[in-house]
Amino acid sequence: MATLREVKQRINSTKSTSKITSAMHLVSSSKMSRAERNAKKYVPYMAKIQEVVAAIAQGTSSASHPMLIERPVKKSAYLIIASDRGLAGAYNTNVIRTALNGMEKRGQKKEDVVIFAIGRTVADFFKKTGYTVVDAEIGLPDQPAFADIKAIARKAVGMFTDGTYDEIYMCYSHFVSAISSELVEKKLLPITDIAPATSTASYEFEPSGDEILEVLLPQYAESLVYGALLDAKASEHAARMTAMKNATDNAKELIDDLTVLYNRARQAAITQEITEIVGGAAALE
């Protein structure tokens, strides 16, 4: 049975842990709010570029552009977005599992896929399990800029265009709210889900639509990667905020239980001392 001193030490240690997790909860809450704003501000840009791409694609002979055509799949790429650190509950594990489930659904083996990793946890996992990690982006800031992932996004798009692989999927956690997220597996390339242009705006292209698409389609695909990253960052901060709140709540419950245990043990010790004093006094009579 633990001594009074040991119980007291556990109480103090748990209180210190609770202070740390409570502070981390507040920090993550602040980061999440900013990341959510960044993700929402990016939505109008994505909507407009998608509108322009759709208008050009419908108004030209660009249906032959390699980024718009599905081809027989011999090799696939997965661009997987998670975090560099843990302490975010099952956030990283769920994203990795989403990618693995997609591979299993398509009957793909390790030699059939390559990995583009955003986040240390993704890179480390797939390297350790024998997958080919073509590129990894590690150490991104909490509020990343497009320049931070431009290189890996451009490399992923370029390797699809040159035929190194035939399709690329993105896997990440989509931010819904501070307490809710959805795991997403989305085909990035080829681009087959551009909604028909609904805008009444009329576009005149100079140079030709085909020439514009040569430049615009890679930028569009890279922008999709950045948009997914902003979304994933908001989800990451929300997951870490929730994990730290749960840790703080659990620490407080443990402190309450230990305090009850300490008080009982202390009362038992006092009772024992009184009994010994009374017994000694009786012996002297």
Short mmCIF file of C-alpha atoms in Angstrom, two decimals:
data_model
loop_
_atom_site.label_atom_id
_atom_site.label_comp_id
_atom_site.label_asym_id
_atom_site.label_seq_id
_atom_site.Cartn_x
_atom_site.Cartn_y
_atom_site.Cartn_z
CA MET A 1 0.00 0.00 0.00
CA ALA A 2 1.28 3.47 -0.90
CA THR A 3 2.55 5.63 1.93
CA LEU A 4 1.19 9.11 2.67
CA ARG A 5 4.34 10.61 1.20
CA GLU A 6 4.01 8.62 -2.03
CA VAL A 7 0.34 9.58 -2.43
CA LYS A 8 1.20 13.24 -1.81
CA GLN A 9 3.94 13.06 -4.44
CA ARG A 10 1.49 11.59 -6.96
CA ILE A 11 -1.00 14.37 -6.25
CA ASN A 12 1.63 17.07 -6.78
CA SER A 13 2.93 15.38 -9.92
CA THR A 14 -0.58 15.07 -11.37
CA LYS A 15 -1.32 18.71 -10.56
CA SER A 16 1.81 19.75 -12.49
CA THR A 17 0.74 17.63 -15.45
CA SER A 18 -2.73 19.14 -15.31
CA LYS A 19 -1.29 22.66 -15.49
CA ILE A 20 0.74 21.72 -18.58
CA THR A 21 -2.16 20.06 -20.43
CA SER A 22 -4.46 22.95 -19.55
CA ALA A 23 -1.98 25.43 -21.02
CA MET A 24 -1.59 23.28 -24.14
CA HIS A 25 -5.37 23.19 -24.50
CA LEU A 26 -5.52 26.98 -24.52
CA VAL A 27 -2.65 27.26 -27.01
CA SER A 28 -4.24 24.71 -29.36
CA SER A 29 -7.58 26.51 -29.11
CA SER A 30 -5.96 29.75 -30.23
CA LYS A 31 -4.11 28.03 -33.08
CA MET A 32 -7.28 26.26 -34.19
CA SER A 33 -9.24 29.52 -34.41
CA ARG A 34 -6.58 31.08 -36.60
CA ALA A 35 -6.22 27.96 -38.77
CA GLU A 36 -9.99 27.82 -39.23
CA ARG A 37 -10.02 31.44 -40.43
CA ASN A 38 -7.17 30.72 -42.85
CA ALA A 39 -9.01 27.71 -44.31
CA LYS A 40 -12.25 29.66 -44.74
CA LYS A 41 -10.50 32.62 -46.36
CA TYR A 42 -9.01 30.27 -48.96
CA VAL A 43 -12.39 28.88 -50.06
CA PRO A 44 -13.39 31.82 -52.35
CA TYR A 45 -10.08 31.57 -54.20
CA MET A 46 -10.58 27.85 -54.79
CA ALA A 47 -14.14 28.41 -55.98
CA LYS A 48 -13.02 31.05 -58.48
CA ILE A 49 -10.08 29.10 -59.90
CA GLN A 50 -12.33 26.04 -60.28
CA GLU A 51 -14.87 28.18 -62.12
CA VAL A 52 -12.22 29.48 -64.50
CA VAL A 53 -10.75 26.02 -65.13
CA ALA A 54 -14.23 24.63 -65.84
CA ALA A 55 -15.04 27.48 -68.22
CA ILE A 56 -11.81 27.05 -70.15
CA ALA A 57 -12.05 23.26 -70.28
CA GLN A 58 -15.61 23.42 -71.64
CA GLY A 59 -14.76 26.07 -74.20
CA THR A 60 -11.67 24.49 -75.73
CA SER A 61 -10.42 21.21 -77.11
CA SER A 62 -8.52 20.68 -73.86
CA ALA A 63 -10.19 17.41 -73.06
CA SER A 64 -6.95 15.87 -74.32
CA HIS A 65 -4.82 17.49 -71.61
CA PRO A 66 -3.01 14.70 -69.68
CA MET A 67 -4.19 16.04 -66.33
CA LEU A 68 -7.82 15.59 -67.39
CA ILE A 69 -7.58 12.07 -68.81
CA GLU A 70 -7.91 8.82 -66.90
CA ARG A 71 -5.47 6.15 -67.99
CA PRO A 72 -4.85 2.53 -67.03
CA VAL A 73 -3.47 2.49 -63.50
CA LYS A 74 -0.14 0.74 -63.06
CA LYS A 75 1.17 2.82 -60.18
CA SER A 76 -0.52 5.20 -57.75
CA ALA A 77 0.70 7.96 -55.48
CA TYR A 78 -0.73 9.01 -52.14
CA LEU A 79 -0.18 12.48 -50.74
CA ILE A 80 -0.90 12.08 -47.05
CA ILE A 81 -1.25 15.03 -44.68
CA ALA A 82 -0.84 14.57 -40.92
CA SER A 83 1.30 16.25 -38.26
CA ASP A 84 4.87 16.26 -37.02
CA ARG A 85 3.91 15.63 -33.41
CA GLY A 86 1.64 13.47 -31.33
CA LEU A 87 -0.51 14.50 -28.36
CA ALA A 88 -3.46 14.83 -30.74
CA GLY A 89 -5.45 11.75 -29.87
CA ALA A 90 -5.97 9.41 -32.83
CA TYR A 91 -5.50 12.19 -35.41
CA ASN A 92 -2.35 10.81 -37.09
CA THR A 93 -3.37 7.17 -36.78
CA ASN A 94 -6.75 7.80 -38.42
CA VAL A 95 -5.23 9.62 -41.40
CA ILE A 96 -2.68 6.86 -41.97
CA ARG A 97 -5.41 4.22 -41.64
CA THR A 98 -7.47 6.04 -44.27
CA ALA A 99 -4.62 5.77 -46.76
CA LEU A 100 -4.01 2.11 -45.96
CA ASN A 101 -7.71 1.32 -46.31
CA GLY A 102 -7.72 3.00 -49.74
CA MET A 103 -4.79 0.88 -50.86
CA GLU A 104 -6.47 -2.26 -49.57
CA LYS A 105 -9.75 -1.37 -51.31
CA ARG A 106 -7.91 -1.10 -54.62
CA GLY A 107 -5.90 -4.26 -54.03
CA GLN A 108 -2.62 -2.35 -54.10
CA LYS A 109 0.62 -3.70 -52.66
CA LYS A 110 3.60 -1.71 -51.43
CA GLU A 111 5.31 -1.90 -54.80
CA ASP A 112 2.20 -0.46 -56.50
CA VAL A 113 2.28 2.87 -54.68
CA VAL A 114 4.55 5.76 -53.77
CA ILE A 115 4.08 8.15 -50.86
CA PHE A 116 4.32 11.92 -50.61
CA ALA A 117 4.30 12.68 -46.89
CA ILE A 118 3.40 15.94 -45.20
CA GLY A 119 4.19 15.48 -41.52
CA ARG A 120 6.87 13.52 -39.70
CA THR A 121 4.46 10.86 -38.41
CA VAL A 122 3.43 9.92 -41.96
CA ALA A 123 6.99 9.87 -43.29
CA ASP A 124 8.29 7.78 -40.37
CA PHE A 125 5.43 5.26 -40.53
CA PHE A 126 5.64 4.53 -44.25
CA LYS A 127 9.43 4.39 -44.27
CA LYS A 128 9.44 1.93 -41.37
CA THR A 129 6.80 -0.26 -43.02
CA GLY A 130 8.67 -0.53 -46.31
CA TYR A 131 6.84 1.88 -48.61
CA THR A 132 8.58 4.13 -51.10
CA VAL A 133 8.47 7.68 -49.74
CA VAL A 134 9.34 9.87 -52.71
CA ASP A 135 9.33 13.14 -50.79
CA ALA A 136 8.46 14.39 -47.32
CA GLU A 137 7.72 17.85 -45.96
CA ILE A 138 8.54 18.05 -42.25
CA GLY A 139 8.53 20.93 -39.81
CA LEU A 140 5.77 23.03 -41.34
CA PRO A 141 4.63 26.02 -39.26
CA ASP A 142 1.26 25.93 -37.51
CA GLN A 143 -0.06 28.45 -40.04
CA PRO A 144 1.66 27.37 -43.29
CA ALA A 145 2.01 29.50 -46.40
CA PHE A 146 1.76 28.16 -49.94
CA ALA A 147 5.51 28.52 -50.33
CA ASP A 148 5.99 25.94 -47.54
CA ILE A 149 4.48 23.12 -49.60
CA LYS A 150 5.01 24.42 -53.12
CA ALA A 151 7.98 22.15 -53.79
CA ILE A 152 6.35 18.86 -52.76
CA ALA A 153 3.06 19.78 -54.47
CA ARG A 154 4.85 20.67 -57.70
CA LYS A 155 6.89 17.46 -57.57
CA ALA A 156 3.78 15.33 -57.05
CA VAL A 157 1.94 17.00 -59.94
CA GLY A 158 4.98 16.87 -62.20
CA MET A 159 5.54 13.15 -61.65
CA PHE A 160 1.93 12.48 -62.61
CA THR A 161 2.24 14.60 -65.74
CA ASP A 162 5.40 12.83 -66.87
CA GLY A 163 3.78 9.41 -66.39
CA THR A 164 5.75 8.20 -63.37
CA TYR A 165 2.42 7.17 -61.86
CA ASP A 166 -1.13 7.22 -63.17
CA GLU A 167 -3.20 8.69 -60.35
CA ILE A 168 -2.71 10.48 -57.06
CA TYR A 169 -4.92 10.54 -53.99
CA MET A 170 -4.89 12.96 -51.08
CA CYS A 171 -5.65 11.70 -47.57
CA TYR A 172 -6.25 14.12 -44.72
CA SER A 173 -8.61 15.08 -41.91
CA HIS A 174 -11.28 17.61 -42.89
CA PHE A 175 -12.16 20.18 -40.23
CA VAL A 176 -15.88 20.33 -39.47
CA SER A 177 -15.92 21.98 -36.06
CA ALA A 178 -13.89 22.18 -32.88
CA ILE A 179 -15.23 18.78 -31.82
CA SER A 180 -15.77 17.11 -35.18
CA SER A 181 -13.70 16.13 -38.21
CA GLU A 182 -14.09 13.85 -41.23
CA LEU A 183 -11.44 11.66 -42.81
CA VAL A 184 -11.07 12.38 -46.52
CA GLU A 185 -9.63 10.38 -49.38
CA LYS A 186 -9.82 12.49 -52.54
CA LYS A 187 -8.49 11.87 -56.02
CA LEU A 188 -6.23 14.77 -56.89
CA LEU A 189 -5.17 13.62 -60.36
CA PRO A 190 -6.40 13.09 -62.96
CA ILE A 191 -8.88 15.93 -62.51
CA THR A 192 -12.21 14.34 -63.28
CA ASP A 193 -14.59 16.10 -60.89
CA ILE A 194 -14.56 19.71 -62.08
CA ALA A 195 -18.15 20.89 -61.82
CA PRO A 196 -19.60 22.36 -65.02
CA ALA A 197 -19.25 26.12 -65.18
CA THR A 198 -22.43 27.78 -63.91
CA SER A 199 -21.27 31.38 -63.99
CA THR A 200 -22.86 33.72 -66.51
CA ALA A 201 -19.53 35.52 -66.90
CA SER A 202 -18.05 35.47 -70.38
CA TYR A 203 -14.32 34.80 -70.73
CA GLU A 204 -12.08 35.72 -73.63
CA PHE A 205 -8.75 33.93 -73.57
CA GLU A 206 -5.45 35.28 -74.78
CA PRO A 207 -3.46 33.21 -75.60
CA SER A 208 -5.62 30.18 -76.39
CA GLY A 209 -7.51 28.18 -73.78
CA ASP A 210 -5.21 25.21 -74.34
CA GLU A 211 -2.13 27.30 -73.60
CA ILE A 212 -3.72 28.76 -70.49
CA LEU A 213 -4.62 25.31 -69.20
CA GLU A 214 -1.02 24.19 -69.60
CA VAL A 215 -0.17 26.71 -66.89
CA LEU A 216 -3.42 26.82 -64.95
CA LEU A 217 -4.08 23.11 -64.39
CA PRO A 218 -0.83 22.44 -62.49
CA GLN A 219 -1.48 25.55 -60.40
CA TYR A 220 -5.02 24.36 -59.74
CA ALA A 221 -3.80 20.96 -58.56
CA GLU A 222 -1.15 22.56 -56.35
CA SER A 223 -3.80 24.86 -54.92
CA LEU A 224 -5.93 21.84 -54.01
CA VAL A 225 -3.00 20.48 -52.01
CA TYR A 226 -2.59 23.77 -50.17
CA GLY A 227 -6.31 23.98 -49.46
CA ALA A 228 -6.26 20.46 -48.03
CA LEU A 229 -3.26 21.39 -45.87
CA LEU A 230 -5.05 24.43 -44.41
CA ASP A 231 -8.08 22.26 -43.70
CA ALA A 232 -5.93 19.55 -42.11
CA LYS A 233 -4.10 22.06 -39.91
CA ALA A 234 -7.39 23.30 -38.46
CA SER A 235 -8.39 19.69 -37.81
CA GLU A 236 -5.02 18.93 -36.21
CA HIS A 237 -5.25 21.84 -33.78
CA ALA A 238 -8.83 20.89 -32.92
CA ALA A 239 -7.78 17.29 -32.26
CA ARG A 240 -4.90 18.42 -30.04
CA MET A 241 -7.19 20.84 -28.21
CA THR A 242 -9.67 18.03 -27.50
CA ALA A 243 -6.92 15.63 -26.45
CA MET A 244 -5.44 18.14 -24.02
CA LYS A 245 -8.88 18.96 -22.56
CA ASN A 246 -9.52 15.25 -22.01
CA ALA A 247 -6.09 14.87 -20.41
CA THR A 248 -6.77 17.82 -18.10
CA ASP A 249 -10.18 16.44 -17.12
CA ASN A 250 -8.69 13.00 -16.44
CA ALA A 251 -5.92 14.55 -14.34
CA LYS A 252 -8.47 16.42 -12.24
CA GLU A 253 -10.44 13.20 -11.67
CA LEU A 254 -7.25 11.41 -10.65
CA ILE A 255 -6.34 14.23 -8.26
CA ASP A 256 -9.78 13.95 -6.64
CA ASP A 257 -9.38 10.18 -6.25
CA LEU A 258 -5.86 10.51 -4.84
CA THR A 259 -6.99 13.23 -2.44
CA VAL A 260 -9.69 10.94 -1.06
CA LEU A 261 -7.11 8.16 -0.72
CA TYR A 262 -4.68 10.54 0.98
CA ASN A 263 -7.29 11.79 3.44
CA ARG A 264 -8.34 8.26 4.32
CA ALA A 265 -4.77 7.14 4.84
CA ARG A 266 -4.05 10.25 6.90
CA GLN A 267 -7.14 9.64 9.04
CA ALA A 268 -6.12 6.03 9.53
CA ALA A 269 -2.65 7.15 10.62
CA ILE A 270 -4.12 9.65 13.08
CA THR A 271 -6.46 7.02 14.46
CA GLN A 272 -3.54 4.64 14.85
CA GLU A 273 -1.54 7.27 16.73
CA ILE A 274 -4.45 8.00 19.08
CA THR A 275 -4.92 4.31 19.71
CA GLU A 276 -1.26 3.91 20.57
CA ILE A 277 -1.34 6.93 22.91
CA VAL A 278 -4.45 5.65 24.69
CA GLY A 279 -2.95 2.18 24.93
CA GLY A 280 0.28 3.57 26.38
CA ALA A 281 -1.59 5.66 28.93
CA ALA A 282 -3.64 2.66 29.99
CA ALA A 283 -0.47 0.64 30.49
CA LEU A 284 0.88 3.25 32.92
CA GLU A 285 -2.16 3.09 35.19
#
